[in-house]
PDB file of C-alpha atoms in Angstrom:
ATOM      1  CA  MET A 342       6.331 -22.567   0.299  1.00  0.00           C
ATOM      2  CA  SER A 343       8.476 -21.978   3.338  1.00  0.00           C
ATOM      3  CA  LEU A 344       6.936 -20.624   6.530  1.00  0.00           C
ATOM      4  CA  ASN A 345       9.235 -17.589   6.387  1.00  0.00           C
ATOM      5  CA  LEU A 346       8.152 -16.678   2.829  1.00  0.00           C
ATOM      6  CA  PHE A 347       4.475 -17.286   3.659  1.00  0.00           C
ATOM      7  CA  SER A 348       4.769 -15.157   6.796  1.00  0.00           C
ATOM      8  CA  ARG A 349       6.299 -12.293   4.795  1.00  0.00           C
ATOM      9  CA  GLN A 350       3.577 -12.488   2.161  1.00  0.00           C
ATOM     10  CA  VAL A 351       0.854 -12.354   4.805  1.00  0.00           C
ATOM     11  CA  LYS A 352       2.512  -9.346   6.444  1.00  0.00           C
ATOM     12  CA  LEU A 353       2.883  -7.542   3.120  1.00  0.00           C
ATOM     13  CA  PHE A 354      -0.714  -8.309   2.190  1.00  0.00           C
ATOM     14  CA  LEU A 355      -2.025  -6.856   5.449  1.00  0.00           C
ATOM     15  CA  ILE A 356       0.072  -3.728   5.113  1.00  0.00           C
ATOM     16  CA  SER A 357      -0.925  -3.301   1.464  1.00  0.00           C
ATOM     17  CA  LEU A 358      -4.579  -3.763   2.308  1.00  0.00           C
ATOM     18  CA  ALA A 359      -4.348  -1.125   5.021  1.00  0.00           C
ATOM     19  CA  LEU A 360      -2.613   1.185   2.546  1.00  0.00           C
ATOM     20  CA  VAL A 361      -5.346   0.686  -0.046  1.00  0.00           C
ATOM     21  CA  LEU A 362      -8.135   1.265   2.466  1.00  0.00           C
ATOM     22  CA  SER A 363      -6.586   4.335   4.054  1.00  0.00           C
ATOM     23  CA  GLY A 364      -4.758   5.863   1.111  1.00  0.00           C
ATOM     24  CA  CYS A 365      -7.513   6.826  -1.303  1.00  0.00           C
ATOM     25  CA  ALA A 366      -8.206  10.531  -1.682  1.00  0.00           C
ATOM     26  CA  TYR A 367     -11.745   9.936  -2.846  1.00  0.00           C
ATOM     27  CA  LYS A 368     -14.670   8.314  -1.132  1.00  0.00           C
ATOM     28  CA  MET A 369     -14.873   4.911  -2.737  1.00  0.00           C
ATOM     29  CA  GLY A 370     -18.310   3.724  -3.619  1.00  0.00           C
ATOM     30  CA  ARG A 371     -21.225   5.069  -5.543  1.00  0.00           C
ATOM     31  CA  THR A 372     -22.002   8.189  -3.513  1.00  0.00           C
ATOM     32  CA  GLY A 373     -21.884  10.895  -6.162  1.00  0.00           C
ATOM     33  CA  GLU A 374     -20.037  12.016  -9.240  1.00  0.00           C
ATOM     34  CA  LYS A 375     -16.673  10.371  -9.838  1.00  0.00           C
ATOM     35  CA  PRO A 376     -13.852  12.674 -10.972  1.00  0.00           C
ATOM     36  CA  PHE A 377     -12.729   9.928 -13.377  1.00  0.00           C
ATOM     37  CA  SER A 378     -13.671   6.369 -14.276  1.00  0.00           C
ATOM     38  CA  SER A 379     -10.475   4.665 -15.409  1.00  0.00           C
ATOM     39  CA  VAL A 380      -7.127   4.617 -13.672  1.00  0.00           C
ATOM     40  CA  TYR A 381      -3.585   3.479 -14.346  1.00  0.00           C
ATOM     41  CA  ILE A 382      -1.480   2.342 -11.393  1.00  0.00           C
ATOM     42  CA  ALA A 383       2.128   3.336 -12.092  1.00  0.00           C
ATOM     43  CA  PRO A 384       4.757   0.945 -10.733  1.00  0.00           C
ATOM     44  CA  ALA A 385       5.528   1.996  -7.168  1.00  0.00           C
ATOM     45  CA  LYS A 386       8.849   3.651  -6.479  1.00  0.00           C
ATOM     46  CA  ASN A 387      10.731   2.647  -3.377  1.00  0.00           C
ATOM     47  CA  ARG A 388      12.960   4.715  -1.108  1.00  0.00           C
ATOM     48  CA  GLY A 389      12.490   2.204   1.710  1.00  0.00           C
ATOM     49  CA  LEU A 390      14.804  -0.627   2.678  1.00  0.00           C
ATOM     50  CA  ALA A 391      12.757  -3.472   1.183  1.00  0.00           C
ATOM     51  CA  PRO A 392      13.212  -3.360  -2.618  1.00  0.00           C
ATOM     52  CA  GLN A 393      10.915  -6.348  -3.192  1.00  0.00           C
ATOM     53  CA  LEU A 394       8.038  -4.414  -1.621  1.00  0.00           C
ATOM     54  CA  ALA A 395       7.308  -2.028  -4.535  1.00  0.00           C
ATOM     55  CA  PRO A 396       5.865  -4.556  -7.013  1.00  0.00           C
ATOM     56  CA  LEU A 397       3.823  -6.232  -4.269  1.00  0.00           C
ATOM     57  CA  VAL A 398       2.305  -2.944  -3.133  1.00  0.00           C
ATOM     58  CA  SER A 399       1.488  -1.966  -6.737  1.00  0.00           C
ATOM     59  CA  GLN A 400      -0.178  -5.327  -7.298  1.00  0.00           C
ATOM     60  CA  LYS A 401      -2.195  -5.150  -4.056  1.00  0.00           C
ATOM     61  CA  LEU A 402      -3.300  -1.594  -4.823  1.00  0.00           C
ATOM     62  CA  ALA A 403      -4.485  -2.673  -8.285  1.00  0.00           C
ATOM     63  CA  ARG A 404      -6.324  -5.676  -6.833  1.00  0.00           C
ATOM     64  CA  GLY A 405      -7.968  -3.478  -4.210  1.00  0.00           C
ATOM     65  CA  ILE A 406      -9.242  -1.075  -6.869  1.00  0.00           C
ATOM     66  CA  LEU A 407     -10.493  -3.956  -9.019  1.00  0.00           C
ATOM     67  CA  THR A 408     -12.213  -5.624  -6.077  1.00  0.00           C
ATOM     68  CA  GLU A 409     -13.874  -2.400  -4.941  1.00  0.00           C
ATOM     69  CA  GLY A 410     -15.208  -1.873  -8.472  1.00  0.00           C
ATOM     70  CA  THR A 411     -15.681   1.901  -8.660  1.00  0.00           C
ATOM     71  CA  PHE A 412     -12.821   2.461 -11.117  1.00  0.00           C
ATOM     72  CA  SER A 413     -11.581   0.359 -13.998  1.00  0.00           C
ATOM     73  CA  LEU A 414      -7.888  -0.324 -14.527  1.00  0.00           C
ATOM     74  CA  THR A 415      -6.510   0.509 -17.956  1.00  0.00           C
ATOM     75  CA  SER A 416      -3.235   1.218 -19.693  1.00  0.00           C
ATOM     76  CA  LYS A 417      -1.374   4.465 -19.133  1.00  0.00           C
ATOM     77  CA  GLU A 418      -2.247   5.728 -22.610  1.00  0.00           C
ATOM     78  CA  ILE A 419      -6.041   5.588 -22.209  1.00  0.00           C
ATOM     79  CA  ALA A 420      -6.542   6.044 -18.452  1.00  0.00           C
ATOM     80  CA  ASP A 421      -8.376   9.117 -17.161  1.00  0.00           C
ATOM     81  CA  ALA A 422      -6.073   9.265 -14.135  1.00  0.00           C
ATOM     82  CA  ARG A 423      -2.691   7.927 -13.046  1.00  0.00           C
ATOM     83  CA  VAL A 424      -1.870   6.908  -9.477  1.00  0.00           C
ATOM     84  CA  ASP A 425       1.777   7.292  -8.426  1.00  0.00           C
ATOM     85  CA  LEU A 426       3.032   5.745  -5.214  1.00  0.00           C
ATOM     86  CA  GLU A 427       6.419   6.157  -3.560  1.00  0.00           C
ATOM     87  CA  ILE A 428       7.267   3.972  -0.573  1.00  0.00           C
ATOM     88  CA  THR A 429       9.212   6.130   1.853  1.00  0.00           C
ATOM     89  CA  GLU A 430       9.686   3.764   4.784  1.00  0.00           C
ATOM     90  CA  TYR A 431       9.235   0.157   5.802  1.00  0.00           C
ATOM     91  CA  ARG A 432      10.269  -0.892   9.270  1.00  0.00           C
ATOM     92  CA  GLN A 433       9.678  -3.461  11.937  1.00  0.00           C
ATOM     93  CA  ALA A 434       9.605  -2.474  15.595  1.00  0.00           C
ATOM     94  CA  ILE A 435       9.408  -4.718  18.641  1.00  0.00           C
ATOM     95  CA  ALA A 436       6.038  -3.933  20.169  1.00  0.00           C
ATOM     96  CA  SER A 437       6.411  -5.241  23.694  1.00  0.00           C
ATOM     97  CA  THR A 438       9.013  -6.778  25.934  1.00  0.00           C
ATOM     98  CA  GLN A 439       9.255  -7.998  29.457  1.00  0.00           C
ATOM     99  CA  GLU A 440      12.464  -9.130  31.120  1.00  0.00           C
ATOM    100  CA  ASN A 441      11.119 -12.523  32.213  1.00  0.00           C
ATOM    101  CA  ASP A 442       8.935 -13.285  29.139  1.00  0.00           C
ATOM    102  CA  SER A 443      10.755 -14.032  25.876  1.00  0.00           C
ATOM    103  CA  VAL A 444       7.482 -14.644  24.003  1.00  0.00           C
ATOM    104  CA  LEU A 445       6.523 -10.975  24.289  1.00  0.00           C
ATOM    105  CA  ALA A 446       9.552 -10.068  22.164  1.00  0.00           C
ATOM    106  CA  SER A 447       7.925 -11.951  19.288  1.00  0.00           C
ATOM    107  CA  THR A 448       5.210  -9.300  19.033  1.00  0.00           C
ATOM    108  CA  PHE A 449       6.079  -6.470  16.717  1.00  0.00           C
ATOM    109  CA  ASP A 450       4.643  -3.738  14.544  1.00  0.00           C
ATOM    110  CA  LEU A 451       5.220  -3.503  10.803  1.00  0.00           C
ATOM    111  CA  ILE A 452       5.017   0.055   9.514  1.00  0.00           C
ATOM    112  CA  LEU A 453       4.760   1.096   5.880  1.00  0.00           C
ATOM    113  CA  SER A 454       4.774   4.768   4.888  1.00  0.00           C
ATOM    114  CA  ALA A 455       4.315   6.168   1.395  1.00  0.00           C
ATOM    115  CA  ASN A 456       3.413   9.270  -0.571  1.00  0.00           C
ATOM    116  CA  TYR A 457       0.821   9.047  -3.319  1.00  0.00           C
ATOM    117  CA  SER A 458      -0.372  11.307  -6.096  1.00  0.00           C
ATOM    118  CA  VAL A 459      -3.371  11.187  -8.425  1.00  0.00           C
ATOM    119  CA  PHE A 460      -2.820  12.883 -11.783  1.00  0.00           C
ATOM    120  CA  ASP A 461      -5.787  13.740 -14.031  1.00  0.00           C
ATOM    121  CA  GLN A 462      -4.430  12.902 -17.477  1.00  0.00           C
ATOM    122  CA  LYS A 463      -7.288  14.622 -19.334  1.00  0.00           C
ATOM    123  CA  LYS A 464      -6.956  17.971 -17.510  1.00  0.00           C
ATOM    124  CA  ARG A 465      -3.166  17.538 -17.117  1.00  0.00           C
ATOM    125  CA  LYS A 466      -3.165  18.452 -13.433  1.00  0.00           C
ATOM    126  CA  TYR A 467      -2.717  16.769 -10.061  1.00  0.00           C
ATOM    127  CA  LEU A 468      -5.857  16.097  -8.065  1.00  0.00           C
ATOM    128  CA  VAL A 469      -3.687  14.975  -5.148  1.00  0.00           C
ATOM    129  CA  LYS A 470       0.070  15.550  -4.955  1.00  0.00           C
ATOM    130  CA  ASP A 471       2.522  13.773  -2.643  1.00  0.00           C
ATOM    131  CA  ARG A 472      -0.017  13.040   0.082  1.00  0.00           C
ATOM    132  CA  PRO A 473       1.510  10.959   2.889  1.00  0.00           C
ATOM    133  CA  VAL A 474      -0.135   7.767   4.057  1.00  0.00           C
ATOM    134  CA  SER A 475       1.016   5.284   6.657  1.00  0.00           C
ATOM    135  CA  ALA A 476      -0.250   1.899   7.718  1.00  0.00           C
ATOM    136  CA  SER A 477       0.805  -0.435  10.480  1.00  0.00           C
ATOM    137  CA  VAL A 478      -0.108  -3.903  11.569  1.00  0.00           C
ATOM    138  CA  HIS A 479       0.555  -5.601  14.909  1.00  0.00           C
ATOM    139  CA  VAL A 480       2.003  -9.083  14.425  1.00  0.00           C
ATOM    140  CA  ILE A 481       2.469 -11.929  16.859  1.00  0.00           C
ATOM    141  CA  ALA A 482       4.954 -14.433  15.459  1.00  0.00           C
ATOM    142  CA  ASP A 483       3.786 -17.830  16.634  1.00  0.00           C
ATOM    143  CA  SER A 484       6.788 -19.787  15.397  1.00  0.00           C
ATOM    144  CA  GLY A 485       9.655 -17.499  16.320  1.00  0.00           C
ATOM    145  CA  VAL A 486       9.874 -16.143  12.761  1.00  0.00           C
ATOM    146  CA  GLN A 487      10.238 -12.374  12.878  1.00  0.00           C
ATOM    147  CA  GLY A 488      11.652 -11.571   9.477  1.00  0.00           C
TER     148      GLY A 488
END
């Protein structure tokens, strides 16, 4: 696996993890009555500039839910709830620069923004509709790879 591909996968994993941890409308864990027990993660839609991001984010979201263990993942037909995710922006911004230090230009922020909805399939209504969520990660490229 090339360093560039590995670097991208690590970046996407960190952003996806931040999205999973910050994007849930419900308190994860066993602290009360759950509004549903099974969930279907719809394939993410993407309005951002990185088309390959949508399947990765969907996969990371599903893994995060499985790992956390409060909800089970099922097919669309039998799930209690459906989670829809639309990626609205993905961008990279140089985080710091200094005229006499070219290494500082290799630090940057990756920002991922999305809207998510949770649809109760039994009651046929949205529990959460088009709620925005954003995650960022600060990256220091140690090999000059910034893409």
